[in-house]
Structure formats: C-alpha cells, structure tokens
Short mmCIF file of C-alpha atoms in Angstrom, two decimals:
data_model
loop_
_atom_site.label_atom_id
_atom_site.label_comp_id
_atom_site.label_asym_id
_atom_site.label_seq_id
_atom_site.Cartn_x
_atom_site.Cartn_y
_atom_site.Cartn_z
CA UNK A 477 -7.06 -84.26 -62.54
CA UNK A 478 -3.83 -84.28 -64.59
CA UNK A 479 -2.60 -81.06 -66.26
CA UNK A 480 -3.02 -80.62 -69.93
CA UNK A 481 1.52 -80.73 -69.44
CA UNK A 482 1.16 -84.36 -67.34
CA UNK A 483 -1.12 -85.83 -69.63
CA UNK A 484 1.32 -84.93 -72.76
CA UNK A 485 4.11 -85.85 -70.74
CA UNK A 486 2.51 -89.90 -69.87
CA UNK A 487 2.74 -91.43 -72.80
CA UNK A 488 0.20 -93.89 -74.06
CA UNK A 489 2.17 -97.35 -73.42
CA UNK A 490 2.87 -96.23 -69.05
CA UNK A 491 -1.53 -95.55 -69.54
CA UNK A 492 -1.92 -98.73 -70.58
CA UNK A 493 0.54 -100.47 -68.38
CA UNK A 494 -0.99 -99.04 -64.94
CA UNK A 495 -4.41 -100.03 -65.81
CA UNK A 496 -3.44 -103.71 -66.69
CA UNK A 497 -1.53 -103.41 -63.39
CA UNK A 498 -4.70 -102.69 -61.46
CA UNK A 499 -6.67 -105.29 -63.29
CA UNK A 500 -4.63 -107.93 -61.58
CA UNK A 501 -3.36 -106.26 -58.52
CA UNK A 502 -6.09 -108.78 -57.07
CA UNK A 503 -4.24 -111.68 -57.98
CA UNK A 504 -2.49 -113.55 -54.65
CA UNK A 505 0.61 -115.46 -55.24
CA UNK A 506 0.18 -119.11 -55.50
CA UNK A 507 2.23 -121.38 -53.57
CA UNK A 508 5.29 -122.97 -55.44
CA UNK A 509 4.97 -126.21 -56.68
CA UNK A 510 6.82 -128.63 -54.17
CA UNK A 511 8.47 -130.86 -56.65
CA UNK A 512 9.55 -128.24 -58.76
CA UNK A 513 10.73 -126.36 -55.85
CA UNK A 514 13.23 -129.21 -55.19
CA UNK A 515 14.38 -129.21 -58.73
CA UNK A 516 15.25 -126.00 -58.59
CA UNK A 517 17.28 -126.01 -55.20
CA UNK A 518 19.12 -128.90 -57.01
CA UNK A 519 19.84 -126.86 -59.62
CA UNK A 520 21.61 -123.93 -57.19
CA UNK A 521 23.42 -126.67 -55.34
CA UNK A 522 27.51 -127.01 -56.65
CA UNK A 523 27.90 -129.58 -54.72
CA UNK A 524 29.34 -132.60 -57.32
CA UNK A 525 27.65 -135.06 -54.68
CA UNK A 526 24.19 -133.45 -55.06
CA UNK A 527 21.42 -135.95 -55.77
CA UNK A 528 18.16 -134.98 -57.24
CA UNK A 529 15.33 -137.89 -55.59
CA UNK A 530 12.41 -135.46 -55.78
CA UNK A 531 11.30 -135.97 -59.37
CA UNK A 532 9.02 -138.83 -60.54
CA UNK A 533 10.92 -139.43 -63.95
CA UNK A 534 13.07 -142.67 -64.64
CA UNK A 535 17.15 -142.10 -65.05
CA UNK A 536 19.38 -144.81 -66.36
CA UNK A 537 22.85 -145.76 -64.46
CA UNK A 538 24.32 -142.86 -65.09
CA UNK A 539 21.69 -140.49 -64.00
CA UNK A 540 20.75 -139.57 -67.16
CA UNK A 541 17.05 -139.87 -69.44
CA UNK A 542 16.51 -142.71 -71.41
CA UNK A 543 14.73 -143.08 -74.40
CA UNK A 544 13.52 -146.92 -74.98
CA UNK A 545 14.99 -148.31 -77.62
CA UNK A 546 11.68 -149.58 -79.05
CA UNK A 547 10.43 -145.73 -79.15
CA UNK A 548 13.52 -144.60 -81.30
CA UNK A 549 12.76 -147.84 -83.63
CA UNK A 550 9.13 -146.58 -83.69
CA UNK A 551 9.99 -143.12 -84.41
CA UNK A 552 11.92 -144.12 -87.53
CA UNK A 553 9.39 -146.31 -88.73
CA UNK A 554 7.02 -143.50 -88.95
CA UNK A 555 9.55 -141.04 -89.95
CA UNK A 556 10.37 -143.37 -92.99
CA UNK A 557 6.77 -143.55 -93.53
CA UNK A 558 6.04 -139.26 -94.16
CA UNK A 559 2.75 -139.35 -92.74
CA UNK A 560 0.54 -135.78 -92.87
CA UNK A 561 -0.13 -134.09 -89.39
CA UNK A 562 -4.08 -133.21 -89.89
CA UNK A 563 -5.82 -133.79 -86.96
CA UNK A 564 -6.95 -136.73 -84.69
CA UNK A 565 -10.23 -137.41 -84.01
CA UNK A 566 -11.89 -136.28 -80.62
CA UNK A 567 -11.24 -139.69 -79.19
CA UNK A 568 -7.94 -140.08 -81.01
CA UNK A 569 -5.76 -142.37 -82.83
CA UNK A 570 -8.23 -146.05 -83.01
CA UNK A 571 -5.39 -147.73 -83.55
CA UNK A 572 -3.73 -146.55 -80.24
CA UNK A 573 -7.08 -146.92 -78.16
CA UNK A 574 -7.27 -150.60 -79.40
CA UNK A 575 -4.12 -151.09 -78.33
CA UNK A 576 -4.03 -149.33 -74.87
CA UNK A 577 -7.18 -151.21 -74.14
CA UNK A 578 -5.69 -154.25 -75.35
CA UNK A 579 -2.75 -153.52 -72.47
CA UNK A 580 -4.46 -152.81 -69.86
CA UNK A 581 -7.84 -155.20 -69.45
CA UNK A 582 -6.12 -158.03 -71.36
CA UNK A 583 -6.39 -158.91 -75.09
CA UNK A 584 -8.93 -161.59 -73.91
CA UNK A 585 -10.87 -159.52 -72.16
CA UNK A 586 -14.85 -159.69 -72.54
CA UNK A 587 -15.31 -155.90 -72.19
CA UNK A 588 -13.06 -155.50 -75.65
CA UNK A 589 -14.66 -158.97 -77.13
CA UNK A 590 -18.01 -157.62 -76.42
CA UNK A 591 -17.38 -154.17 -77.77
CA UNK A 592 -18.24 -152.71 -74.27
CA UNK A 593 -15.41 -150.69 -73.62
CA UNK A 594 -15.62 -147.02 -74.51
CA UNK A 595 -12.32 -145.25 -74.64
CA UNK A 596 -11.08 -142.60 -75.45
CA UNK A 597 -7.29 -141.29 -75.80
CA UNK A 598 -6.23 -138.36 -73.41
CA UNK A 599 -3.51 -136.21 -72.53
CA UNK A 600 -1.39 -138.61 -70.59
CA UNK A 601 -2.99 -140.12 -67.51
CA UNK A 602 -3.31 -136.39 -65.98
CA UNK A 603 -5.50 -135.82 -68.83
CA UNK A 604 -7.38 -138.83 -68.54
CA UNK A 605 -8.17 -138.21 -64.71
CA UNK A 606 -9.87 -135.01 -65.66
CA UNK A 607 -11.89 -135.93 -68.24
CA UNK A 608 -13.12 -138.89 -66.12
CA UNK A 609 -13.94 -136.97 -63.46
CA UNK A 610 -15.97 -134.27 -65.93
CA UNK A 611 -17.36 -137.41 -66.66
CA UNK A 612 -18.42 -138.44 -63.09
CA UNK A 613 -19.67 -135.21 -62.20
CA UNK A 614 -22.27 -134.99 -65.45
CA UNK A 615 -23.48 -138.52 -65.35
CA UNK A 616 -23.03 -140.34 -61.90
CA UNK A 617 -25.91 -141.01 -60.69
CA UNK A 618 -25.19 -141.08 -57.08
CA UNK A 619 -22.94 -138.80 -54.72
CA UNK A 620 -20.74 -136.37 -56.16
CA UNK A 621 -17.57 -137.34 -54.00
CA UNK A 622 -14.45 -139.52 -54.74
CA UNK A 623 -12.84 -140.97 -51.88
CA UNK A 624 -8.81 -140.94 -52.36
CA UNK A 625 -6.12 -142.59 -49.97
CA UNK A 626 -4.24 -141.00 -47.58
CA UNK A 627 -2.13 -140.07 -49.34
CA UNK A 628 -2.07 -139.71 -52.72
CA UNK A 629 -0.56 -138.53 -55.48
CA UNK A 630 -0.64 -134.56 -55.03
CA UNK A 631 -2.44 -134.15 -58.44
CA UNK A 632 -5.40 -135.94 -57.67
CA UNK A 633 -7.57 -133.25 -55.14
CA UNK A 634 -7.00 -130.46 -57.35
CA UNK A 635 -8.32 -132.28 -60.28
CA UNK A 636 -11.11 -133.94 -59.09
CA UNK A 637 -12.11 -130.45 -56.99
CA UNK A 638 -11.86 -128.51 -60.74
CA UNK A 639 -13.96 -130.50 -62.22
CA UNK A 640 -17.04 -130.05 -59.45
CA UNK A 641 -16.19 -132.88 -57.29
CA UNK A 642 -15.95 -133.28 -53.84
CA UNK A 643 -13.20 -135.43 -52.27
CA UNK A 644 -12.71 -137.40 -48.80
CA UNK A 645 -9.45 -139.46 -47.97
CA UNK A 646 -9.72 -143.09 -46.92
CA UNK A 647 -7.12 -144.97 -44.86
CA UNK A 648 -4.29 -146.28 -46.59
CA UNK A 649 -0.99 -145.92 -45.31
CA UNK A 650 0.29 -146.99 -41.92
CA UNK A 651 3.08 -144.65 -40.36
CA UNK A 652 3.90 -147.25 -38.16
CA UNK A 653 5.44 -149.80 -40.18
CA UNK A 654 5.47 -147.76 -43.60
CA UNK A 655 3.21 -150.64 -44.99
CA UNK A 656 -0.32 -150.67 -46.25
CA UNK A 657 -3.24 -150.48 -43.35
CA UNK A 658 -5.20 -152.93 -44.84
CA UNK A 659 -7.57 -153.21 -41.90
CA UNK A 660 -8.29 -149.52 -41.92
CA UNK A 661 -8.65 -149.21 -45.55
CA UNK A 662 -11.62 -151.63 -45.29
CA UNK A 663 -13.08 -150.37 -42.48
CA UNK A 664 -13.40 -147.49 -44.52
CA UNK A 665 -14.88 -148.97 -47.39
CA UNK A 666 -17.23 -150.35 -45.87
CA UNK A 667 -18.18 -147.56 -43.74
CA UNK A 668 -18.55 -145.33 -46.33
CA UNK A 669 -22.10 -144.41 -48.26
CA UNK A 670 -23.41 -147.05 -50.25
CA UNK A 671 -22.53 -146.44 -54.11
CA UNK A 672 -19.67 -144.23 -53.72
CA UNK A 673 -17.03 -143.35 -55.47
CA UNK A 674 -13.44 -144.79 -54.81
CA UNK A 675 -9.95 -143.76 -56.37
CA UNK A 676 -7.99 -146.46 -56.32
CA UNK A 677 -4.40 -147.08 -57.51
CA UNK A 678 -3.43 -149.84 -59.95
CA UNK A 679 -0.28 -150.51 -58.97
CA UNK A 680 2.95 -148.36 -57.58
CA UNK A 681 1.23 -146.22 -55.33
CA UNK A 682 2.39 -143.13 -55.61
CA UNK A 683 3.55 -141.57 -53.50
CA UNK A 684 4.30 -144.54 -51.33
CA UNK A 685 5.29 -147.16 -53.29
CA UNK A 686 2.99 -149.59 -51.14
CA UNK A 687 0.87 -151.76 -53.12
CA UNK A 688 -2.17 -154.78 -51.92
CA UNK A 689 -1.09 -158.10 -52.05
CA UNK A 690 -2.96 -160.18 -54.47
CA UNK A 691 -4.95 -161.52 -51.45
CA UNK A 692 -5.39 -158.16 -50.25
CA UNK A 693 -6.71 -156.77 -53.59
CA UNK A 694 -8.80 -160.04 -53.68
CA UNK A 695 -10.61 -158.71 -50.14
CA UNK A 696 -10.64 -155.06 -51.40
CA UNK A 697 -12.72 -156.50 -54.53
CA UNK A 698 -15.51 -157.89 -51.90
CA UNK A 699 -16.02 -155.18 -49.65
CA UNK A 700 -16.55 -153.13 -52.56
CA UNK A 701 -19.07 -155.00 -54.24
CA UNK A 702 -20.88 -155.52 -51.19
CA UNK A 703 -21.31 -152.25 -50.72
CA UNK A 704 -22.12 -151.26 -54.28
CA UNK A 705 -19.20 -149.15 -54.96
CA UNK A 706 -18.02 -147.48 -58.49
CA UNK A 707 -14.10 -147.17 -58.65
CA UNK A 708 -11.75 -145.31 -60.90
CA UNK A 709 -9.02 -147.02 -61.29
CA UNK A 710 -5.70 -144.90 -61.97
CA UNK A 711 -2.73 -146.94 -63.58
CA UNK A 712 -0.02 -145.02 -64.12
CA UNK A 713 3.03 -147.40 -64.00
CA UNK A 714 1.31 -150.52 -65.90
CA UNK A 715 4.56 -152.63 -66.18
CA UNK A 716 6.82 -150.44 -64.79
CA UNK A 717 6.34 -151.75 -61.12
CA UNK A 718 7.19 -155.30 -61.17
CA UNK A 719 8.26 -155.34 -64.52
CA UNK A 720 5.35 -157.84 -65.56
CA UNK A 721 2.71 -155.65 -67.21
CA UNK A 722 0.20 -158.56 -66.70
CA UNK A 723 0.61 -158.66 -63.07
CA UNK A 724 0.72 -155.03 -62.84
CA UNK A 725 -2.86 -155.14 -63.89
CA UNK A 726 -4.33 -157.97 -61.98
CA UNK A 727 -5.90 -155.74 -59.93
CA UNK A 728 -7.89 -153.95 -62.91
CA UNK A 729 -8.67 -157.23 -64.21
CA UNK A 730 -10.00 -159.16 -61.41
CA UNK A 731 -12.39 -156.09 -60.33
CA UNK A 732 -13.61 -156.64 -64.17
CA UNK A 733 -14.05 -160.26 -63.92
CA UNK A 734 -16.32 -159.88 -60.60
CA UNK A 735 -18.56 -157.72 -62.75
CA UNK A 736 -17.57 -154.11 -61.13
CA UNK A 737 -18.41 -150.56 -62.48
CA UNK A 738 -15.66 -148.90 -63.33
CA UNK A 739 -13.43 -146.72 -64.96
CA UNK A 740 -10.07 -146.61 -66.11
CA UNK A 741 -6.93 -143.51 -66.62
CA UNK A 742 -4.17 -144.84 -68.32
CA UNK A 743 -0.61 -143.16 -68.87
CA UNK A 744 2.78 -144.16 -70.64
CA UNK A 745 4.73 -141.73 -69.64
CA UNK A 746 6.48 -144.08 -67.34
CA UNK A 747 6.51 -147.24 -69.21
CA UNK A 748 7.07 -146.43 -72.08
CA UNK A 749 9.45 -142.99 -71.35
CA UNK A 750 6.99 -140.71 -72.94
CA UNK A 751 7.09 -137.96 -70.72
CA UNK A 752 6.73 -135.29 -72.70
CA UNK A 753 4.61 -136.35 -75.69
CA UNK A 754 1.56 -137.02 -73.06
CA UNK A 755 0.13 -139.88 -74.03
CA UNK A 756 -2.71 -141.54 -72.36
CA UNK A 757 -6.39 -143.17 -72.11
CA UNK A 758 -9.25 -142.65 -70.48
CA UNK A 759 -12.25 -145.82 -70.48
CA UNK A 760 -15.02 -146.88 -69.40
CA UNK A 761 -16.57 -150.02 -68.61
CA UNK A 762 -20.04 -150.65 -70.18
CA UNK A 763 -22.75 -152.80 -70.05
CA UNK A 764 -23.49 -153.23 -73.34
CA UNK A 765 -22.68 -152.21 -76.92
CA UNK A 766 -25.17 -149.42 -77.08
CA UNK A 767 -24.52 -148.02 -73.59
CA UNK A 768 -20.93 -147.82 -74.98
CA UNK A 769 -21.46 -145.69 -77.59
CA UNK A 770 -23.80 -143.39 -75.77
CA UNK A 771 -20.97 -143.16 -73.11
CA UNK A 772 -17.87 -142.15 -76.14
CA UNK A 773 -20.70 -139.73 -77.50
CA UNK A 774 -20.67 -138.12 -74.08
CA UNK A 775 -16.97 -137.71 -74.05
CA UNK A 776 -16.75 -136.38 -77.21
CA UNK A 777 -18.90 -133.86 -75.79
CA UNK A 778 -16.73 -133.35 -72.67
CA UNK A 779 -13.04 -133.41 -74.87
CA UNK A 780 -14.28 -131.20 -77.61
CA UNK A 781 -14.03 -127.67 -75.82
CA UNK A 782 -11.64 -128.94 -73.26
CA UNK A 783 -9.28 -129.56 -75.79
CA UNK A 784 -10.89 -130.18 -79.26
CA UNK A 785 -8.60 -133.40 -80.17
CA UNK A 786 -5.27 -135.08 -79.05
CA UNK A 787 -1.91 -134.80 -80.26
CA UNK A 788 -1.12 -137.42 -82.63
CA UNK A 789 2.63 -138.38 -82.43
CA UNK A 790 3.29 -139.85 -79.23
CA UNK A 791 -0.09 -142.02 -79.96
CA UNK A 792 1.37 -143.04 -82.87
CA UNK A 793 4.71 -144.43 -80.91
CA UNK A 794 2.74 -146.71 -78.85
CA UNK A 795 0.28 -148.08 -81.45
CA UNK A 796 3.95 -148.63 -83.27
CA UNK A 797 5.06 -150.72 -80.21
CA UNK A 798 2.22 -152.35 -79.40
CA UNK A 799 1.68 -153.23 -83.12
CA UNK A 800 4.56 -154.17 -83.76
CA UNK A 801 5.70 -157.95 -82.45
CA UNK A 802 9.29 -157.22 -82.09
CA UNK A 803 8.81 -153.87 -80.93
CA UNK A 804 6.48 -154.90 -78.48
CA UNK A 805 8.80 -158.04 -77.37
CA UNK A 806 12.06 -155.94 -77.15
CA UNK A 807 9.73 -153.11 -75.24
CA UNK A 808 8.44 -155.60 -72.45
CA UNK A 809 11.74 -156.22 -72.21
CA UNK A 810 12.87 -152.57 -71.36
CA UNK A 811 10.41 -152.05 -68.82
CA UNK A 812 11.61 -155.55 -66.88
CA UNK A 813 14.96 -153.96 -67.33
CA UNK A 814 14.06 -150.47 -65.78
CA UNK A 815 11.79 -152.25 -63.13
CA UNK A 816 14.64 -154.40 -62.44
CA UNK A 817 17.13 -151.54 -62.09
CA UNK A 818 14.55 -149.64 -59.47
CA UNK A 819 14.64 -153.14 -57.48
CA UNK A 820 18.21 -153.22 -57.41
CA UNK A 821 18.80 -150.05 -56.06
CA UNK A 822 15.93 -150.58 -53.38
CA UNK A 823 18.16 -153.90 -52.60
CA UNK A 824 21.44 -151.48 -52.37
CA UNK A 825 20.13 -148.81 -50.35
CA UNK A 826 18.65 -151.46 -47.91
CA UNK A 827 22.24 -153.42 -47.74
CA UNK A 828 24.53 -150.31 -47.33
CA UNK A 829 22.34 -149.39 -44.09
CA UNK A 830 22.00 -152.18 -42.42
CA UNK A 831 25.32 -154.01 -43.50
CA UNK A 832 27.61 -151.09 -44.45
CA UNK A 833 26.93 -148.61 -41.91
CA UNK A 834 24.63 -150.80 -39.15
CA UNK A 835 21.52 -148.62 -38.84
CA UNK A 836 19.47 -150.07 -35.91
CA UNK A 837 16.69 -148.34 -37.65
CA UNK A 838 14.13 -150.94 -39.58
CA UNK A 839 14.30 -150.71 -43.40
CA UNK A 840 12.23 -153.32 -44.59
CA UNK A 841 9.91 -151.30 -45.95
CA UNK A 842 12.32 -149.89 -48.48
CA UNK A 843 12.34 -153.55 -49.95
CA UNK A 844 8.43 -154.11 -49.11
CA UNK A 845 7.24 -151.10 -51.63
CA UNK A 846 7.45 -151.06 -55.11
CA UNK A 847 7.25 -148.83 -58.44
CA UNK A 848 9.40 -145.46 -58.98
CA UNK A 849 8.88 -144.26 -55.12
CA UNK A 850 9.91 -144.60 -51.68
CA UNK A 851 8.28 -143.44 -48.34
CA UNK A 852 11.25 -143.62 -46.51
CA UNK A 853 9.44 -142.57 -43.39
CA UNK A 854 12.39 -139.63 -42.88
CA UNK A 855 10.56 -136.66 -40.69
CA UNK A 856 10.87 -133.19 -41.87
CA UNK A 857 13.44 -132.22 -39.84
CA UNK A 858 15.78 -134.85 -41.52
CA UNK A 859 14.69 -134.21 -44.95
CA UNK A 860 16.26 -130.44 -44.07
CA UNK A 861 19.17 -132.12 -42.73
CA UNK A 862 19.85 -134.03 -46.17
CA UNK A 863 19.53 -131.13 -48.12
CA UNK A 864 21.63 -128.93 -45.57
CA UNK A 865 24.46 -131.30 -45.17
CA UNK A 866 24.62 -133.78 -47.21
CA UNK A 867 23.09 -131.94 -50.50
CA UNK A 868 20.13 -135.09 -51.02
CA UNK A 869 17.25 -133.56 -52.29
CA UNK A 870 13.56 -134.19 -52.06
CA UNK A 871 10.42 -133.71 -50.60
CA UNK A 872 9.74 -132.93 -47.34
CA UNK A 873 7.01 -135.62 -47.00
CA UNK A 874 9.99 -138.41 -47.13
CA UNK A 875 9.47 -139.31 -51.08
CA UNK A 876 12.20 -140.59 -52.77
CA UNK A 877 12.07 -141.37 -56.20
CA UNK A 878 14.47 -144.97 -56.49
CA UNK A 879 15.33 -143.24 -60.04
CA UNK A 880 17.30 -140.95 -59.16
CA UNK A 881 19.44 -143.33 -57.29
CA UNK A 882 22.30 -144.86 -59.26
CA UNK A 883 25.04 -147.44 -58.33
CA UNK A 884 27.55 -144.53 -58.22
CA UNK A 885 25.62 -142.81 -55.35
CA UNK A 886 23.43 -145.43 -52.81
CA UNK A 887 26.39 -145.93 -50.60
CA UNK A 888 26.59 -141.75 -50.63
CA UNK A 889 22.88 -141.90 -50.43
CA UNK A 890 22.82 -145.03 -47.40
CA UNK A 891 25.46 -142.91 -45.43
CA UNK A 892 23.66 -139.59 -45.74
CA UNK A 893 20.32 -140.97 -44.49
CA UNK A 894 21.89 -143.21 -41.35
CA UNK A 895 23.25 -139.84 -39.97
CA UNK A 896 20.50 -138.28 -39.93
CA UNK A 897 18.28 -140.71 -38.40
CA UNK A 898 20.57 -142.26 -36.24
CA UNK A 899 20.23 -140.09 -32.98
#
C-alpha cells in the first residue's frame, strides 16, 4: 500500500493514466495495412524516379488527381443553387438512387419499369457491400456462406466475416498464363451447394484486372442457374474499364434478363473521381412491387443504427451528372478518356518490353486484363527488387495500378521490371 507521502506525491491525472493503460494493455497490434504501407515507403523514398503503383486511385498524365470536369460543373450548379444541409433520408437522396439504378441495370430495364428494384444509397461501394451482406445474413434463406474468387479484392473477407458470414474462395485466376481459369471457375460452381451464395465481379477485377469474355459470362450465367445460385454482384468500375458504361454492365444485365436473384453494390468513386465523398448504392432485385418494399423496409432497419442516414453532397454530384444531359454527355466522355489513358499505358508498358528492351518473358497478359489493375505475375522476390533498386513501388502480390503509370515513366517503369525478371 502507498504511503500517505506517495499518494500526495501521484497526482490525479498519472492515476488515471495507468489505469486506462491497463484497460488496454490487452490490445495486440494489428497488422499494417499493405497498401498503405506502400504509400508510405513512397513517401520516405527521395528518389525523383520513385513511382507510386500500389494505390487504386486514377492520376492524370502528370501523375497528379483529377477532378472530372462534369463534377466541378455540378458542384457549381448546386453551389449557385444554396441548398440547406438537413439530413437525407435512411435510403438517401431518390433522386440519386433513380439515377444509379438507372446506370447500372439500364434505363429500360424491367426491374426499374416494374418498380421491383429496392435500393438504397450507401457509403460508396464499401458501404454498400456491408450492408448487403447484413442483409444476407438476416434474411437468406439458405447457407450463410459467400463464395469469393481467388483472389479478390482484400476488402471483401473482412467484410463479409463482420457481418456473420462465412466465406470460401472459388477458382478464378490462373498463375499460369495470368488469364482467367474459366474451366476451374465452373467446376466450382457447379460443385458447390445448391443455392449458394456467389461474389462475383462486374467488371475490372480487382485485383487482377482479368475479366469473362462475353461468351464466358454467357456460360457463367447457366451454370449458375442450374444450380440455383444467388449472386452479389460488386461493380465498382462501371465505365471505367472499357470506357463503355453499357458494356461494363452486360454482365449485370444479362444475369437480370435470365431471371437471376440477385443483388447489386455500386460505387463512383472511380468513375466518376469521387473518392472521398463516398458515394454509392446498394439494390436488390425483387420479385414484385410489394416484396420490394418489404425488402427497403428491412434496410432501413439495417442502415439506421449502422449509420442513421448518408451524406448528402457527393449524392447530389451524381444525380447532377446523371440529370443533367450535357453533364452526363461530357461525363461519359471523361471516363472513355481515363479508360482510354489506362489502355494506353497497358499498350506502352507492353511495347517498351518486348520492343525496347527484348524481354523473352510473355506479356500478353498486360494487354489481355483490363480496368485500373495489373497482375503482372512479378514474384515477391522481384517486387523487393523494384522497390530496392529501382524505387517502383507496390504490392508484394504483383498489383500494379496502370494509374500510376504516366507517359513520362513506362519506359523507366518497362526497364525496371525486365531486370528484374530477366535472369
């Protein structure tokens, strides 16, 4: 026990400071986050050649953000307006969830002419992939597990596991050619229980950059129906893979069509540059016009103590767009233009290796994949080896994000990545 002298002498704030150091003394250090572990090895680096391909966020030419044209229109046209900042509703802006919907399954679609879709705006498409999967783990009636391809993006298992899920991976990518393993992938499928659950990706897989064909998505829709299947369907880069937002989505749209249950996360963080305002959707597929709105009251239910309501601005950007025909006509323009520019550079890097610098190593594949990534199929070891000599960055599964490449570094970027693979 402390003397009457010790107890004067520890004063009150050093009391309180030890016992809220032994109320988390339990707590273990969590493992950094890869991606922003690269970032900030970049940041160290003074190397004026350094080149940051580890994160997943569009750069113009010059390596630097870029905010759409369309957006900064949009943002004066509500700034001129002075609207109030009360509060969404639960579900959001309507005018924005009309819209998104509108994108995504078509403006023809029969689930929107029907009134069948329920949706609901979220907080960008992470936000959207958690409330679906709340969503899934209340009401499905079947197996509580979502199968997810190997691999996918990192994201995914933890949010599917927080919300009660369970998760198995299904084969997707083949090492071997750094292609799509179609046959395996519906082998799976169809091996799998009847009436499970499967994550699929809309387009630009990430973090591959390997997408179906048509055809392939086509065979994909069969097996799953056959064997009763629900899928969520993640879309993340509507537009911002090809360019064509319509074919970005023929895979959405053709599972509709053939009558599947499903679900939908949306996000426009990449197509439309809205990173940081978090802007997304979350829907549902129903069968009817009731069964819709019992499904939105349910995820009223689900958003309200998650978050209560969404944030209202970036929602009102993209209704703005959308809404607005010259908006929306210069904006499918500037996502052709940064689709185009991600090409290009796949088209660079591809040329400077096997024309500039004659790697005997096969880089089709670089060409073959589409969307903001490439799985270069670099090991580990050479991954350190860009870092270490050549100051590349990213991560050590082979990622690169095509974004961060600009026409002032691929030849840098071609050079670094022959040396290290050509032994």
């Amino acid at each position: 026990m402390l003397s009457a002298a010790t107890r004067v002498a520890v004063s009150p704030s050093r009391m309180a400071s030890r016992a809220f150091v032994s109320t988390w003394s339990n707590v273990p250090q969590g493992p950094p986050d890869a991606i922003l572990g690269v970032t900030e090895a970049f940041k160290k680096d003074t190397d004026p050649k350094k080149m940051n391909l580890g994160v997943g966020a569009y750069r113009d030419d010059s390596g630097k953000p870029y905010v759409l044209s369309s957006v900064k229109k949009a943002e004066q046209i509500l700034l001129d307006k002075g609207l109030d900042k009360e509060y969404a509703g639960i579900t959001g802006l309507p005018d924005f969830t009309k819209s998104a919907g509108e994108l995504a399954y078509g403006e023809n679609s029969a689930l929107i002419k029907d009134k069948r879709l329920a949706i609901t705006q979220s907080i960008s498409g992470t936000g959207a992939l958690r409330i679906g999967a709340a969503f899934l783990n209340a009401f499905y009636p079947h197996a509580k597990k979502v199968y997810v391809p190997n691999p996918t993006w990192g994201n995914h298992i933890p949010i599917m596991k927080h919300a009660g899920l369970d998760l198995e991976k299904y084969t997707y990518f083949d090492k071997e050619t750094n292609g799509l393993n179609i046959s395996g992938m519906l082998e799976d499928i169809k091996g799998a229980p009847k009436n499970s659950v499967f994550l699929l990706h809309a387009c630009a897989h990430n973090p591959t950059g390997v997408d179906p064909t048509q055809q392939q998505w086509d065979e994909i829709s069969q097996v799953v129906k056959e064997r009763g299947h629900f899928v969520f369907f993640d879309m993340a880069y509507q537009g911002f893979a090809s360019g064509d937002c319509n074919r970005d989505a023929y895979a959405l749209r053709k599972f509709v069509d053939e009558g599947h249950p499903l679900v939908l996360s949306q996000s426009f963080a990449k197509n439309m540059g809205l990173y940081g305002e978090r802007v997304g959707a979350f829907s549902v597929a129903c069968a009817d016009e009731a069964e819709k709105a019992r499904v939105e009251s349910q995820l009223k239910i689900i958003i309200r103590p998650m978050y209560s309501n969404p944030p209202i601005h970036g929602a009102r950007l993209v209704s703005t767009v959308l809404n607005t025909p010259e908006l929306k006509s210069e904006w499918l323009d500037e996502v052709k233009f940064m689709a185009d520019r991600i090409i290009t550079m796949r088209n660079k890097l591809r040329g400077h290796l096997e024309n500039d610098f004659g790697s005997k190593q096969n880089w089709e594949h670089i060409t073959n994949q589409i969307g903001m990534f490439c799985f270069s199929g670099l090991k580990p070891e050479q991954v350190d080896k860009l870092k270490n000599d050549w100051h590349v960055y990213l991560t050590r599964d082979g990622r690169i994000s095509m974004a961060g490449i600009s026409s002032h570094n691929v030849k840098y970027l071609a050079e670094a990545i022959h040396n290290v693979t050509k032994d």
